[in-house]
Amino acid sequence: MAKTKYKYNPETLRFDRIQRTFGERFLRFLAYFVGSLVLAIMYGAIFTFLFDSPKEKVLKRENAQMRLQYELLSKDLDKVEKVLAHLQETDDNLYRTIFEAEPIPTSLREGGIGGVNRYEELEGYDNSRIVIETAVRLDRIKKKTYVQSKSFDELKDLASEKEEMLSRIPAIMPISNKDLTRTASGWGYRIHPIYKIRKFHYGMDFTASTGTEIYATGDGKVVRIRSSKRGFGNHVIIDHGYGYETLYAHMNRFNNLYVGKTIKRGDVIGYVGSTGLSTAPHLHYEVHHNGKKVDPANYYFNDLSPEEYERMIELSMRSGQSFD
Ligand SMILES: [Zn+2]
C-alpha cells in the first residue's frame, strides 16, 4: 500500500497532496533497488573478508594440520640426525680404528646434493619454506645413511679378515695359570739371577715344575727349534704372521715339533724345564712385534679380565729378580 505524500505550500498555507507520474515512481523504485543491491554486495564482500566460507574453513584447518605434521616431522628428523651423528662418531673413532681403516672424510659424509635445483617444484607456496627445508634435510639424511652403510660393508669385510688375525696374534698365557700364582717376573728392569746386575727383562717368567705343559699362544708356524745349554736353553719360536712372533725358552723338551709345523693356539709345544741360563724350572716367554720385543702382559686378553690383568701386572712387578 503506497503511502500518500503531502507537501506544505507556503503560498496557500496548506498541505497539498503530491501527485507523481508513473515514470517518477519507476525511477525512484529503480534508485532504491540499485542502492539496496550495492549495499548488499558491500555487506557480502565485508562478510566474506571477515568470515570464511565452510570450504575455506576446512582447507585452513587442513593446512594448519599439515603445518603441525611438518613440525613434528622436523622434530623426528632432529632425533634421526642425532642417532646418525653418534653412529658416525663410533664408526670413525672406534670401529674403523680397530680395523685400521682411515676415517671417512667429512667432505664425503657431509657432501651436498649438487646439480639442478631439485626443490623448484616445491617453491612459490605459502608453506614452501618448511616443505623445502624438510625435503633438504631428508635428502641429507639419505646421503649420510648411504655413506654409513657403505662404511659398515667395508668394516664387515675387514672384520672377517681380522677373524683370522685374531686367532693368530698371541692372546693367552703360555702355561696354565688360573690363580696367576705362576706369574713370577715381568717386563722391565730386574736383577739378573746369575750376573746379579740390573738388566732389562724382555719377557715374562712363569714358575712351574719341570714337565708342566707349554701352550702355543696363537695360531702360527714353528720357525725355530734350538737345543742348547746356554742362553735360552732349549727354545722354540713361532711365527704368527701380522708381524708377531713368540719365544718359549728353557724348555725341558719339545713336543713333536719340526720347523714349518702348523700350530694352533693352545697346542702343547713342549714342557717346562731349566735349560740354558736359568736358576730354577720356569718358562721364559717373549712376544715380538715387527722385530721388537714387547711386553707379553698386553697379550693375554683371551685369558684375563681387566681385574686379573691388574693383578698380573702387580705380581710381575713385585719380584725384583728374574729367572731369566
Ligand atoms: Zn725370563
Coordinates of C-alpha atoms and ligand atoms in Angstrom, one line a residue:
M1 CA 0.0 0.0 0.0
A2 CA 1.6 3.2 -1.2
K3 CA 1.6 5.9 1.4
T4 CA 0.0 9.2 0.4
K5 CA 2.6 12.0 0.5
Y6 CA 1.9 15.7 1.2
K7 CA 3.9 18.8 0.6
Y8 CA 3.5 22.2 2.5
N9 CA 2.5 25.0 0.3
P10 CA 3.7 28.4 1.8
E11 CA 1.5 30.4 -0.6
T12 CA -1.8 28.7 0.3
L13 CA -0.6 27.8 3.8
R14 CA -1.9 24.3 3.1
F15 CA -0.6 20.9 2.6
D16 CA -1.0 19.7 -0.9
R17 CA -1.2 16.2 -1.9
I18 CA 1.7 15.2 -4.1
Q19 CA 0.9 13.6 -7.3
R20 CA 3.6 11.5 -9.0
T21 CA 3.7 10.2 -12.5
F22 CA 4.4 6.6 -13.2
G23 CA 7.8 7.5 -14.7
E24 CA 8.8 9.3 -11.5
R25 CA 7.7 6.4 -9.4
F26 CA 9.6 3.9 -11.5
L27 CA 12.8 6.0 -11.3
R28 CA 12.5 6.2 -7.5
F29 CA 12.0 2.4 -7.3
L30 CA 15.0 1.8 -9.6
A31 CA 17.2 4.1 -7.4
Y32 CA 16.0 2.3 -4.3
F33 CA 16.6 -1.1 -5.9
V34 CA 20.1 -0.3 -7.1
G35 CA 21.0 1.3 -3.8
S36 CA 20.0 -1.8 -1.9
L37 CA 21.8 -4.0 -4.3
V38 CA 25.1 -2.0 -3.9
L39 CA 24.7 -2.2 -0.2
A40 CA 24.0 -5.9 -0.3
I41 CA 27.1 -6.5 -2.3
M42 CA 29.2 -4.4 0.0
Y43 CA 27.9 -6.3 3.0
G44 CA 28.6 -9.6 1.3
A45 CA 32.2 -8.5 0.5
I46 CA 32.8 -7.4 4.0
F47 CA 31.4 -10.6 5.4
T48 CA 33.5 -12.7 3.2
F49 CA 36.5 -10.7 4.1
L50 CA 35.9 -11.1 7.8
F51 CA 34.5 -14.7 7.8
D52 CA 35.4 -17.8 5.8
S53 CA 33.1 -19.9 3.8
P54 CA 32.8 -23.5 5.2
K55 CA 35.0 -24.8 2.4
E56 CA 37.7 -22.3 3.3
K57 CA 37.4 -23.3 6.9
V58 CA 38.1 -26.9 6.0
L59 CA 41.1 -26.0 3.9
K60 CA 42.6 -23.8 6.5
R61 CA 42.2 -26.5 9.1
E62 CA 43.9 -29.0 6.9
N63 CA 46.6 -26.5 6.2
A64 CA 47.2 -25.9 9.9
Q65 CA 47.2 -29.7 10.5
M66 CA 49.8 -30.2 7.8
R67 CA 52.0 -27.5 9.2
L68 CA 51.8 -29.2 12.6
Q69 CA 52.7 -32.5 11.0
Y70 CA 55.7 -30.9 9.3
E71 CA 56.9 -29.5 12.6
L72 CA 56.5 -32.9 14.3
L73 CA 58.4 -34.5 11.3
S74 CA 61.1 -31.9 11.8
K75 CA 61.5 -33.0 15.4
D76 CA 61.8 -36.6 14.4
L77 CA 64.4 -35.6 11.9
D78 CA 66.3 -34.0 14.7
K79 CA 66.4 -37.3 16.5
V80 CA 67.4 -39.2 13.4
E81 CA 70.2 -36.8 12.8
K82 CA 71.5 -37.2 16.3
V83 CA 71.5 -41.0 16.1
L84 CA 73.3 -40.8 12.8
A85 CA 75.9 -38.4 14.2
H86 CA 76.5 -40.9 17.0
L87 CA 76.9 -43.7 14.5
Q88 CA 79.4 -41.7 12.5
E89 CA 81.4 -40.9 15.6
T90 CA 81.5 -44.6 16.7
D91 CA 82.3 -45.6 13.2
D92 CA 85.3 -43.3 12.8
N93 CA 86.7 -43.4 16.3
L94 CA 86.1 -47.0 17.3
Y95 CA 85.2 -49.4 14.5
R96 CA 87.4 -48.0 11.8
T97 CA 90.3 -47.6 14.3
I98 CA 90.0 -51.2 15.5
F99 CA 90.2 -52.4 11.9
E100 CA 92.9 -49.9 11.0
A101 CA 90.8 -48.2 8.3
E102 CA 91.0 -44.5 7.6
P103 CA 88.1 -42.4 8.9
I104 CA 85.7 -41.3 6.3
P105 CA 86.4 -37.7 5.3
T106 CA 83.8 -35.2 6.5
S107 CA 83.5 -33.8 3.0
L108 CA 82.2 -37.2 1.8
R109 CA 79.8 -37.6 4.7
E110 CA 78.5 -34.0 4.5
G111 CA 78.7 -33.7 0.7
G112 CA 75.7 -31.9 -0.6
I113 CA 73.5 -33.0 -3.4
G114 CA 74.7 -30.9 -6.3
G115 CA 73.4 -30.1 -9.8
V116 CA 70.0 -28.7 -10.6
N117 CA 67.6 -27.2 -8.1
R118 CA 65.7 -30.3 -7.0
Y119 CA 63.2 -28.3 -5.0
E120 CA 62.0 -26.0 -7.7
E121 CA 58.5 -27.5 -7.9
L122 CA 58.1 -27.0 -4.1
E123 CA 58.7 -23.3 -4.4
G124 CA 56.1 -20.5 -4.6
Y125 CA 53.6 -21.7 -1.9
D126 CA 52.7 -20.3 1.5
N127 CA 54.3 -23.3 3.1
S128 CA 57.2 -23.6 0.7
R129 CA 59.9 -22.8 3.3
I130 CA 59.0 -25.6 5.7
V131 CA 58.4 -28.1 2.9
I132 CA 61.7 -27.4 1.2
E133 CA 63.6 -27.4 4.5
T134 CA 62.2 -30.8 5.3
A135 CA 63.0 -32.2 1.9
V136 CA 66.6 -30.9 2.1
R137 CA 67.1 -32.5 5.5
L138 CA 65.6 -35.8 4.3
D139 CA 68.0 -35.8 1.3
R140 CA 70.9 -35.1 3.5
I141 CA 70.0 -37.9 5.9
K142 CA 69.6 -40.3 3.0
K143 CA 73.0 -39.4 1.7
K144 CA 74.6 -39.8 5.1
T145 CA 72.9 -43.1 5.7
Y146 CA 74.1 -44.4 2.4
V147 CA 77.7 -43.4 3.2
Q148 CA 77.4 -45.0 6.6
S149 CA 76.0 -48.3 5.3
K150 CA 78.9 -48.4 2.7
S151 CA 81.3 -48.0 5.6
F152 CA 79.7 -50.8 7.5
D153 CA 80.0 -53.0 4.4
E154 CA 83.7 -52.3 4.3
L155 CA 84.1 -52.9 8.0
K156 CA 82.3 -56.3 7.6
D157 CA 84.9 -57.3 5.1
L158 CA 87.7 -56.1 7.3
A159 CA 86.3 -57.9 10.3
S160 CA 86.1 -61.2 8.5
E161 CA 89.7 -60.8 7.6
K162 CA 90.5 -59.9 11.2
E163 CA 88.9 -63.1 12.4
E164 CA 92.0 -64.9 11.1
M165 CA 94.2 -62.2 12.6
L166 CA 92.6 -62.6 16.0
S167 CA 93.2 -66.3 16.0
R168 CA 96.8 -65.7 15.1
I169 CA 98.0 -63.0 17.4
P170 CA 99.2 -64.2 20.9
A171 CA 96.3 -63.9 23.2
I172 CA 96.6 -66.5 26.0
M173 CA 99.1 -67.3 28.7
P174 CA 101.6 -70.0 27.6
I175 CA 101.1 -72.2 30.7
S176 CA 98.0 -72.9 32.8
N177 CA 98.0 -70.1 35.3
K178 CA 94.4 -70.0 36.7
D179 CA 95.1 -68.2 40.0
L180 CA 98.1 -66.4 38.5
T181 CA 100.4 -67.8 41.2
R182 CA 102.8 -68.9 38.5
T183 CA 103.4 -65.3 37.4
A184 CA 107.0 -64.7 38.6
S185 CA 108.7 -61.9 36.9
G186 CA 107.6 -59.5 34.2
W187 CA 108.8 -56.9 31.7
G188 CA 111.2 -54.3 32.9
Y189 CA 114.5 -53.9 34.9
R190 CA 115.3 -56.8 37.1
I191 CA 118.3 -58.1 39.0
H192 CA 119.8 -60.8 36.8
P193 CA 119.7 -64.1 38.9
I194 CA 123.2 -65.1 37.9
Y195 CA 125.1 -61.9 37.0
K196 CA 123.4 -60.1 39.9
I197 CA 123.3 -56.8 37.9
R198 CA 120.3 -54.7 36.9
K199 CA 119.3 -55.8 33.4
F200 CA 116.2 -55.3 31.3
H201 CA 114.0 -58.4 31.3
Y202 CA 112.4 -58.6 27.9
G203 CA 109.8 -61.2 28.7
M204 CA 107.7 -62.8 31.4
D205 CA 108.7 -65.7 33.6
F206 CA 106.3 -68.3 34.8
T207 CA 107.4 -70.6 37.6
A208 CA 106.2 -74.2 37.2
S209 CA 107.6 -77.6 38.0
T210 CA 109.6 -79.5 35.3
G211 CA 107.3 -81.2 32.8
T212 CA 104.4 -78.7 33.0
E213 CA 102.8 -78.3 29.6
I214 CA 103.6 -75.2 27.5
Y215 CA 101.0 -73.9 25.1
A216 CA 101.3 -72.0 21.8
T217 CA 99.6 -68.7 22.4
G218 CA 98.3 -68.2 18.9
D219 CA 98.0 -69.9 15.5
G220 CA 101.2 -70.0 13.5
K221 CA 104.1 -71.9 12.2
V222 CA 107.2 -73.1 14.0
V223 CA 110.2 -71.2 12.7
R224 CA 112.9 -72.2 15.1
I225 CA 113.7 -75.1 17.4
R226 CA 117.0 -74.9 19.3
S227 CA 118.5 -77.3 21.7
S228 CA 121.2 -75.5 23.8
K229 CA 122.8 -75.5 27.1
R230 CA 123.4 -71.7 27.1
G231 CA 121.2 -68.6 27.0
F232 CA 117.6 -69.5 26.3
G233 CA 118.4 -73.2 26.6
N234 CA 116.0 -75.4 24.6
H235 CA 113.7 -72.9 22.9
V236 CA 111.1 -72.5 20.2
I237 CA 109.9 -69.6 18.1
I238 CA 106.5 -69.5 16.5
D239 CA 105.7 -67.1 13.7
H240 CA 102.1 -65.9 13.8
G241 CA 102.1 -63.6 10.9
Y242 CA 100.9 -60.0 11.1
G243 CA 104.4 -59.2 12.4
Y244 CA 104.1 -61.3 15.5
E245 CA 106.4 -64.0 16.9
T246 CA 106.5 -65.7 20.3
L247 CA 109.5 -67.3 22.0
Y248 CA 109.4 -70.1 24.6
A249 CA 112.7 -70.7 26.5
H250 CA 114.4 -73.0 29.0
M251 CA 112.2 -75.9 27.9
N252 CA 112.8 -79.4 29.2
R253 CA 111.8 -81.0 25.9
F254 CA 109.8 -80.3 22.8
N255 CA 106.5 -82.0 21.8
N256 CA 106.8 -83.4 18.3
L257 CA 108.0 -80.2 16.7
Y258 CA 109.6 -79.6 13.4
V259 CA 110.4 -76.3 11.6
G260 CA 107.4 -75.4 9.4
K261 CA 104.9 -77.3 11.5
T262 CA 101.5 -75.5 11.6
I263 CA 100.4 -74.8 15.2
K264 CA 97.0 -74.0 16.6
R265 CA 96.5 -71.8 19.7
G266 CA 96.6 -74.0 22.8
D267 CA 98.6 -76.8 21.2
V268 CA 101.2 -78.3 23.6
I269 CA 104.5 -77.4 22.1
G270 CA 106.8 -78.7 24.9
Y271 CA 107.4 -78.9 28.7
V272 CA 108.8 -76.6 31.3
G273 CA 112.5 -77.1 32.2
S274 CA 115.5 -75.2 33.4
T275 CA 117.9 -75.5 30.4
G276 CA 120.3 -72.7 29.5
L277 CA 120.8 -69.7 31.7
S278 CA 118.2 -70.4 34.4
T279 CA 118.2 -70.7 38.1
A280 CA 115.0 -72.9 38.6
P281 CA 112.4 -74.6 36.4
H282 CA 110.4 -71.9 34.7
L283 CA 109.2 -70.7 31.3
H284 CA 110.6 -67.5 29.9
Y285 CA 108.1 -66.2 27.4
E286 CA 108.6 -63.3 24.9
V287 CA 106.3 -61.6 22.4
H288 CA 107.9 -59.9 19.4
H289 CA 106.1 -57.5 17.1
N290 CA 107.7 -56.3 13.9
G291 CA 111.1 -57.4 15.2
K292 CA 110.8 -55.7 18.5
K293 CA 110.3 -57.3 21.9
V294 CA 107.1 -56.1 23.5
D295 CA 105.5 -56.6 27.0
P296 CA 103.8 -60.0 26.9
A297 CA 101.4 -58.8 29.6
N298 CA 99.4 -57.0 26.9
Y299 CA 98.8 -60.2 25.0
Y300 CA 96.7 -62.3 27.5
F301 CA 93.4 -60.7 26.5
N302 CA 91.7 -64.0 25.9
D303 CA 92.5 -65.2 29.4
L304 CA 92.4 -62.2 31.6
S305 CA 89.6 -59.9 32.8
P306 CA 90.7 -56.3 33.5
E307 CA 91.0 -57.1 37.2
E308 CA 93.1 -60.1 36.6
Y309 CA 95.3 -58.1 34.3
E310 CA 95.9 -55.5 37.1
R311 CA 96.8 -58.4 39.5
M312 CA 99.1 -60.0 37.0
I313 CA 101.0 -56.7 36.4
E314 CA 101.3 -56.2 40.2
L315 CA 102.6 -59.8 40.6
S316 CA 105.0 -59.5 37.8
M317 CA 106.4 -56.2 39.2
R318 CA 106.8 -57.5 42.8
S319 CA 109.8 -59.7 42.1
G320 CA 113.0 -57.7 41.9
Q321 CA 114.8 -60.6 40.3
S322 CA 114.1 -62.5 37.1
F323 CA 114.7 -66.2 36.5
D324 CA 115.9 -65.2 33.1
Ligands
ZN1 ZN 112.9 -64.6 31.9

